[in-house]
Short mmCIF file of N, CA and C in Angstrom, two decimals:
data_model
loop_
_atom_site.label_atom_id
_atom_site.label_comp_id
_atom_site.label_asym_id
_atom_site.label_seq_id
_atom_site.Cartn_x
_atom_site.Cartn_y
_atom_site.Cartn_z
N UNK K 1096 77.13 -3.99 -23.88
CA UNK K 1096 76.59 -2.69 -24.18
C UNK K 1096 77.69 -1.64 -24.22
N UNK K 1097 78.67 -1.82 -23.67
CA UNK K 1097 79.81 -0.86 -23.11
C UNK K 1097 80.60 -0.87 -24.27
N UNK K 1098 80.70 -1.99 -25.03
CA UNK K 1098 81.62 -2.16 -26.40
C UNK K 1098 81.00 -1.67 -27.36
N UNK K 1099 79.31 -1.38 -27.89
CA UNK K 1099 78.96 -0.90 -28.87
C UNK K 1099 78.32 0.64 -28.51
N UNK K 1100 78.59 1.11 -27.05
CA UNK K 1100 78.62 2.40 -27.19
C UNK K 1100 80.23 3.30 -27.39
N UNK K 1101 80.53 1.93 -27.08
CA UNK K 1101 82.35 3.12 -27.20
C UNK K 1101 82.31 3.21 -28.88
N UNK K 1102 81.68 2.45 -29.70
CA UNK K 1102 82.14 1.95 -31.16
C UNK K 1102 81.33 3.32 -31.99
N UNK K 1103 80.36 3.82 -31.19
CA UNK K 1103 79.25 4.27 -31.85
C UNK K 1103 79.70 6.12 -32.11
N UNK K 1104 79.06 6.24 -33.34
CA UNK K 1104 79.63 7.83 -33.69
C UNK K 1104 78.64 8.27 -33.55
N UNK K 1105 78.82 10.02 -33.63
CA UNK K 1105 77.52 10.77 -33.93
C UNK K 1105 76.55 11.25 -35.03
N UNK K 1106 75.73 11.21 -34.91
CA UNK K 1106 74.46 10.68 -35.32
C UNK K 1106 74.03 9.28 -35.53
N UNK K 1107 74.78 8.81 -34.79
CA UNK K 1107 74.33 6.90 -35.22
C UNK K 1107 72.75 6.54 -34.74
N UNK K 1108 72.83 5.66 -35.38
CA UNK K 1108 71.27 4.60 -35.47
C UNK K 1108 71.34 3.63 -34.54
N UNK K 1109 70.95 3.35 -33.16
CA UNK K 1109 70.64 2.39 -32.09
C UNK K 1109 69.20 1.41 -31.91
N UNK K 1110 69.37 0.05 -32.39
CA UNK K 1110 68.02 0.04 -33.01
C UNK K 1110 67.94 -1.28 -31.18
N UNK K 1111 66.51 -0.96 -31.03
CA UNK K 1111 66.78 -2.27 -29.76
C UNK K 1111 65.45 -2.67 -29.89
N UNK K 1112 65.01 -4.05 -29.93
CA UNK K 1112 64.15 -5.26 -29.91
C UNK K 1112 63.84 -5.53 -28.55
N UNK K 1113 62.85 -5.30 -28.02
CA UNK K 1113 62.03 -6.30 -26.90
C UNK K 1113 63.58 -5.99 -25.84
N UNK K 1114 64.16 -5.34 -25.73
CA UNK K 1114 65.40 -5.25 -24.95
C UNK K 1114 64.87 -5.17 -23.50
N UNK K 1115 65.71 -5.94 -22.36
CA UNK K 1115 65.14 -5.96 -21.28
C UNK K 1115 63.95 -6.75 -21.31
N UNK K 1116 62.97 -7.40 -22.03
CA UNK K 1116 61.91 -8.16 -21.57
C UNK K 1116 61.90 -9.35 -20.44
N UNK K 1117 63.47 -9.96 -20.45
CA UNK K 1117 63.02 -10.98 -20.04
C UNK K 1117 63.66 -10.29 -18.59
N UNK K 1118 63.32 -9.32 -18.01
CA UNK K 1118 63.38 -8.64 -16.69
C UNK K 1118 61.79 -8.06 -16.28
N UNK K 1119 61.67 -8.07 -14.98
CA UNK K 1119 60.21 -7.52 -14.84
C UNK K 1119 60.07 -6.10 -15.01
N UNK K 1120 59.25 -5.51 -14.94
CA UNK K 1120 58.39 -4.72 -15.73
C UNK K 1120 59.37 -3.18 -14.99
N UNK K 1121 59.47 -3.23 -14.50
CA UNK K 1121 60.04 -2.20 -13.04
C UNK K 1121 61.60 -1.86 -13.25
N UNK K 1122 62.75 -2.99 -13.15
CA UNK K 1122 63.38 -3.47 -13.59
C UNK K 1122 64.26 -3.28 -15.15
N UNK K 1123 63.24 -3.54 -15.90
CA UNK K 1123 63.48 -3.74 -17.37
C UNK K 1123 63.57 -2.07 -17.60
N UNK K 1124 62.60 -1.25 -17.30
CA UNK K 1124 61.91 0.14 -17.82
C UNK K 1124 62.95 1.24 -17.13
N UNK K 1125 63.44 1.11 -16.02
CA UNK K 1125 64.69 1.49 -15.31
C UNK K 1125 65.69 1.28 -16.44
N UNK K 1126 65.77 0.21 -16.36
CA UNK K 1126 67.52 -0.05 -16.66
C UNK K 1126 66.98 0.52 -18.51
N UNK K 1127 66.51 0.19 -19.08
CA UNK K 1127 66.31 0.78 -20.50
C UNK K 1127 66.26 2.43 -20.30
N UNK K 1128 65.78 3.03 -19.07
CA UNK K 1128 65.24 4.31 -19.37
C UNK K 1128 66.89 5.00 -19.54
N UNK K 1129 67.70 4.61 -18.44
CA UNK K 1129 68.78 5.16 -18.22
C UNK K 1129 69.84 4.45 -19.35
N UNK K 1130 69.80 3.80 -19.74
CA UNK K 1130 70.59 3.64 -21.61
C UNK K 1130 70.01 4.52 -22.64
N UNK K 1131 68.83 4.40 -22.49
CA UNK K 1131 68.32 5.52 -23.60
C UNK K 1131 68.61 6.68 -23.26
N UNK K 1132 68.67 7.21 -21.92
CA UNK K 1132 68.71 9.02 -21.89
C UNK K 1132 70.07 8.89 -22.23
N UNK K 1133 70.78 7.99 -21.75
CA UNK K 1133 72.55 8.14 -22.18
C UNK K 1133 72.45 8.58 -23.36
N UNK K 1134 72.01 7.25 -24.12
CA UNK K 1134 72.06 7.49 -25.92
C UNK K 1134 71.70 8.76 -26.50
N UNK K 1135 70.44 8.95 -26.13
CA UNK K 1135 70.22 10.69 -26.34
C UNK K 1135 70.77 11.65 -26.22
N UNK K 1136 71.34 11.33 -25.06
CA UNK K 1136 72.31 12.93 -24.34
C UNK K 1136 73.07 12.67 -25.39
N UNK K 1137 73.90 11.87 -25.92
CA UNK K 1137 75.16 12.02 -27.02
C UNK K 1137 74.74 12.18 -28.66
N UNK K 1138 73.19 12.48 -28.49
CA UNK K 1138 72.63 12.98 -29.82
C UNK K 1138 72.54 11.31 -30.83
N UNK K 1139 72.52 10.71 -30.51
CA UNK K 1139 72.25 9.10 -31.31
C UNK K 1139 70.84 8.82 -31.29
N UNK K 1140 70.37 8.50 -32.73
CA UNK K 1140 69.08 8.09 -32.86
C UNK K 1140 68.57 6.95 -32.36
N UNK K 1141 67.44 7.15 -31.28
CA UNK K 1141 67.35 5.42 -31.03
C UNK K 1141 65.96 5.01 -31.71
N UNK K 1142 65.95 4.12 -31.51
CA UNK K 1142 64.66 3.50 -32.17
C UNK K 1142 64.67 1.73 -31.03
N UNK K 1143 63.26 2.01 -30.37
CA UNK K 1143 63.11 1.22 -29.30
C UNK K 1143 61.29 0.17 -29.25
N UNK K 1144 61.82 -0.95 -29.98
CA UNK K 1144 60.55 -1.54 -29.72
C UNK K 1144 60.18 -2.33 -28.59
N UNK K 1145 59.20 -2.04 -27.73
CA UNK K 1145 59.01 -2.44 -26.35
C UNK K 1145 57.80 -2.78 -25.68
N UNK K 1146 57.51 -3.75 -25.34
CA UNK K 1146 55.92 -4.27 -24.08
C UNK K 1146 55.91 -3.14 -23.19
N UNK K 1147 57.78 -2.64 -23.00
CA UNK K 1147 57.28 -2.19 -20.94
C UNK K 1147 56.85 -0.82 -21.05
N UNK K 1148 55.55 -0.84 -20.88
CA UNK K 1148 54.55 0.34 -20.51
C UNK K 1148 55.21 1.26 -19.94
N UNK K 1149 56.30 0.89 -18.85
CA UNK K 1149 56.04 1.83 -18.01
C UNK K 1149 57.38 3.16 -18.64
N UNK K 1150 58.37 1.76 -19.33
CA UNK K 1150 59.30 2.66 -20.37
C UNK K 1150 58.49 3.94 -21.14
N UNK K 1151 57.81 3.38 -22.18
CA UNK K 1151 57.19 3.82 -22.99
C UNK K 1151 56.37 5.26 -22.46
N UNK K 1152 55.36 5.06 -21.12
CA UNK K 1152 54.93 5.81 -21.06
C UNK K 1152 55.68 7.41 -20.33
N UNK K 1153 56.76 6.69 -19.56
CA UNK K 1153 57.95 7.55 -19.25
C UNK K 1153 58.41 8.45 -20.00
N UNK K 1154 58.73 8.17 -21.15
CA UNK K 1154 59.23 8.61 -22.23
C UNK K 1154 58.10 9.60 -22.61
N UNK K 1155 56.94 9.30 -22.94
CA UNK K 1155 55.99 9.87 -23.81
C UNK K 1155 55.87 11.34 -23.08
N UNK K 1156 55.65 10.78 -21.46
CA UNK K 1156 55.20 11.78 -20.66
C UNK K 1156 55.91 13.32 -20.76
N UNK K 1157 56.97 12.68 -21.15
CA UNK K 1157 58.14 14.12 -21.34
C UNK K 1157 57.92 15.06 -22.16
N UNK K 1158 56.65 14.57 -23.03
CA UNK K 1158 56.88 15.56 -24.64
C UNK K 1158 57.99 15.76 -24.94
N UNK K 1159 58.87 14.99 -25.13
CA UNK K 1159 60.05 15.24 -25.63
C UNK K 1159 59.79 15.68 -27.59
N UNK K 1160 60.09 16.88 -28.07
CA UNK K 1160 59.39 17.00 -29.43
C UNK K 1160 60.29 16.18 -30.46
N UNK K 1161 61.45 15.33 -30.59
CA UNK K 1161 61.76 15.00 -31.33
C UNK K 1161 61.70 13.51 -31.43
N UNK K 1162 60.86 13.05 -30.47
CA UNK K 1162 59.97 11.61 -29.96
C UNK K 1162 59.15 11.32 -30.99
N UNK K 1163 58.95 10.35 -31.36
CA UNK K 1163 57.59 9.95 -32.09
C UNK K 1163 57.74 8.15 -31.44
N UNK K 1164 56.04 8.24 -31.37
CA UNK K 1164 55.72 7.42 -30.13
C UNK K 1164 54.77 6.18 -31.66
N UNK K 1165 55.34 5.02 -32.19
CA UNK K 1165 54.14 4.73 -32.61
C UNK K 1165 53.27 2.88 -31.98
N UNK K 1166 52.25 3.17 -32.00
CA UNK K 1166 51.21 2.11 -32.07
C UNK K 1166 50.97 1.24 -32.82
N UNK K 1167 50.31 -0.11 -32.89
CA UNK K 1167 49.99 -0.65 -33.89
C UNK K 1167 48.50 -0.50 -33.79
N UNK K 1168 48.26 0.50 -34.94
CA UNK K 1168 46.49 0.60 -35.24
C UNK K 1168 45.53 -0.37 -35.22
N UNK K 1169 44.49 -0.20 -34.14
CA UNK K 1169 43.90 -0.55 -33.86
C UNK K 1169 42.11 0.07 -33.42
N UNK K 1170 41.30 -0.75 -34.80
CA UNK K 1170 40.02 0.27 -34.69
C UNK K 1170 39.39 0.10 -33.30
N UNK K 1171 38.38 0.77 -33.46
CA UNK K 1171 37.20 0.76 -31.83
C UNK K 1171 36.58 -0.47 -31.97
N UNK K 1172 35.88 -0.78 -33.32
CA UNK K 1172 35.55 -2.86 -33.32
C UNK K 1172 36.56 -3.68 -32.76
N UNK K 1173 38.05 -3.23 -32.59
CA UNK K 1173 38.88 -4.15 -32.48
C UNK K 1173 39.52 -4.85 -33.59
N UNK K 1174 39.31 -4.40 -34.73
CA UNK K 1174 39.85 -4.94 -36.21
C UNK K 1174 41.09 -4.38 -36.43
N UNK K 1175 42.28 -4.82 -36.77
CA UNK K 1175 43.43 -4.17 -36.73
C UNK K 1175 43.74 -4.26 -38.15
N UNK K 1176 44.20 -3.23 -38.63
CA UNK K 1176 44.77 -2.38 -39.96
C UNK K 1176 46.16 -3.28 -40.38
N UNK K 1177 46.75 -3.69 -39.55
CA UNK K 1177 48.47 -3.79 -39.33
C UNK K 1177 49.14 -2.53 -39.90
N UNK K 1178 48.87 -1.34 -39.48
CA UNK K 1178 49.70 -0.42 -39.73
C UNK K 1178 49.80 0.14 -38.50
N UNK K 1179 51.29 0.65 -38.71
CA UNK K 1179 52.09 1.38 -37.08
C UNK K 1179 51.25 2.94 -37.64
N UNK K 1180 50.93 3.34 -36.54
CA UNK K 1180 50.52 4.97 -36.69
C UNK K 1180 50.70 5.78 -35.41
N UNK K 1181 51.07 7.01 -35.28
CA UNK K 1181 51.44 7.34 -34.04
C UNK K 1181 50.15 7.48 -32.94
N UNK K 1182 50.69 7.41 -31.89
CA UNK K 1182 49.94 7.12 -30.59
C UNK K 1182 50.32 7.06 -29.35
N UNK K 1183 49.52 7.38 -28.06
CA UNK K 1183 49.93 6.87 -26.85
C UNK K 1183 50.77 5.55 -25.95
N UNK K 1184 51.42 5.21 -25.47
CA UNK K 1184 51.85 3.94 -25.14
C UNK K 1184 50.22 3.31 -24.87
N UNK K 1185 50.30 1.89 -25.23
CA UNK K 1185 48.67 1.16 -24.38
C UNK K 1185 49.60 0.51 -23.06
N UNK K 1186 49.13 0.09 -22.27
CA UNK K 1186 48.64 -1.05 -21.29
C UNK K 1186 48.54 -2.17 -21.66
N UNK K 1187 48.02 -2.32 -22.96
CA UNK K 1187 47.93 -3.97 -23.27
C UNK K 1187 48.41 -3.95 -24.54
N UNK K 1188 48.19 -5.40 -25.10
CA UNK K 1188 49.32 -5.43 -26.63
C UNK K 1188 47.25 -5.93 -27.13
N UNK K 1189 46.49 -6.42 -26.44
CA UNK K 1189 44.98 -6.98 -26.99
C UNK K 1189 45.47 -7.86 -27.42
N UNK K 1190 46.16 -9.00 -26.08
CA UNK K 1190 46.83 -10.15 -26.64
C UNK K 1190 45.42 -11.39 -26.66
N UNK K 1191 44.55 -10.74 -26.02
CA UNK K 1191 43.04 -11.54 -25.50
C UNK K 1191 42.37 -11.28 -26.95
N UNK K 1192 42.30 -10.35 -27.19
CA UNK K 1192 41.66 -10.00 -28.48
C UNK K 1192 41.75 -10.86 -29.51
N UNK K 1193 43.31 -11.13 -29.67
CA UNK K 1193 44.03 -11.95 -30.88
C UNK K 1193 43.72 -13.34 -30.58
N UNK K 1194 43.49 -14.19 -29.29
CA UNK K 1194 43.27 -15.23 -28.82
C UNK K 1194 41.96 -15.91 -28.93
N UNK K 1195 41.22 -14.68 -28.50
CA UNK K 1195 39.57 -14.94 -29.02
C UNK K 1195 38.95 -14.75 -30.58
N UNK K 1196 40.61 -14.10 -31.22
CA UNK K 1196 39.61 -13.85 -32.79
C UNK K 1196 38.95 -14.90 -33.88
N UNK K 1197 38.59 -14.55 -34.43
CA UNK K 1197 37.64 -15.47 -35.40
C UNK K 1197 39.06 -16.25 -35.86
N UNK K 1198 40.16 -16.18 -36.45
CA UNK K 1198 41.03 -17.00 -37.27
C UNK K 1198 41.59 -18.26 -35.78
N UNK K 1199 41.21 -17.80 -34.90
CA UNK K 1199 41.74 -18.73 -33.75
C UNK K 1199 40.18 -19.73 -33.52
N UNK K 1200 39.11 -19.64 -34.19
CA UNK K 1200 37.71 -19.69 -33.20
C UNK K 1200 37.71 -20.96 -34.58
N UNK K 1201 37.98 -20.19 -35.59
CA UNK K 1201 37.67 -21.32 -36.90
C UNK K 1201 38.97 -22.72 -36.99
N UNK K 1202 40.07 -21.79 -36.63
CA UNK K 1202 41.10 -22.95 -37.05
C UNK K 1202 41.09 -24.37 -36.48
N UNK K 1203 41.61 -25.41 -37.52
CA UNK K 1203 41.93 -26.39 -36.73
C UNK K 1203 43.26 -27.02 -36.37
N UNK K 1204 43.67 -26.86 -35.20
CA UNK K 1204 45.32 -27.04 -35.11
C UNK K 1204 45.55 -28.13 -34.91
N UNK K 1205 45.18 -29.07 -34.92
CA UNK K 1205 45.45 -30.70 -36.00
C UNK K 1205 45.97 -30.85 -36.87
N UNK K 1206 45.19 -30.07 -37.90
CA UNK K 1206 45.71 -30.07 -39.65
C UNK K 1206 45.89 -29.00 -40.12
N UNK K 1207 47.17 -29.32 -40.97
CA UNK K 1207 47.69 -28.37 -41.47
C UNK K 1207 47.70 -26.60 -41.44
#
């Protein structure tokens, strides 16, 4: 991390994936929170896709105005759009949802 922040100019693009996941929840959301405020303080765009709630909701809580927080849309039936639209951090990803859905209820994972 220490080599691609020394590398990095201003206004750069910091893009991070599931970063920290495979740390627990506590842990992970810490150590991400305090890389990201770094990144910020030096004016670098981040862009942060993430499970840990507790990151996410950290962040949100701040109203920070140049934040945009997004979701993957999801109606009140539970039918999902697949479009990102802005939103609150959730609590859950409705990984139960996806498990119980009809394309899991019909399939047969035998064949093909």
């Amino acid at each position: 991390m220490s080599e691609i922040v020394d590398s990095l100019t201003p206004n750069a693009l910091v893009l991070f994936n599931e970063s920290f996941a495979a740390t627990n929840e506590r842990e992970g959301s810490e150590i991400a929170r305090q890389i990201v405020s770094a990144l910020v303080a030096k004016r670098l765009k981040v862009f942060f896709v993430t499970h840990l709630y507790t990151l996410a909701r950290g962040f949100y809580d701040q109203e920070t105005a140049n934040a945009i927080f997004l979701v993957a849309e999801r109606r009140p039936n539970g039918e999902r759009t697949f479009r990102m639209v802005e939103g609150a951090p959730s609590q859950t990803s409705f990984g139960v949802d996806l498990y119980a859905g009809e394309c899991c209820r019909k399939r047969s994972w035998g064949q093909g």
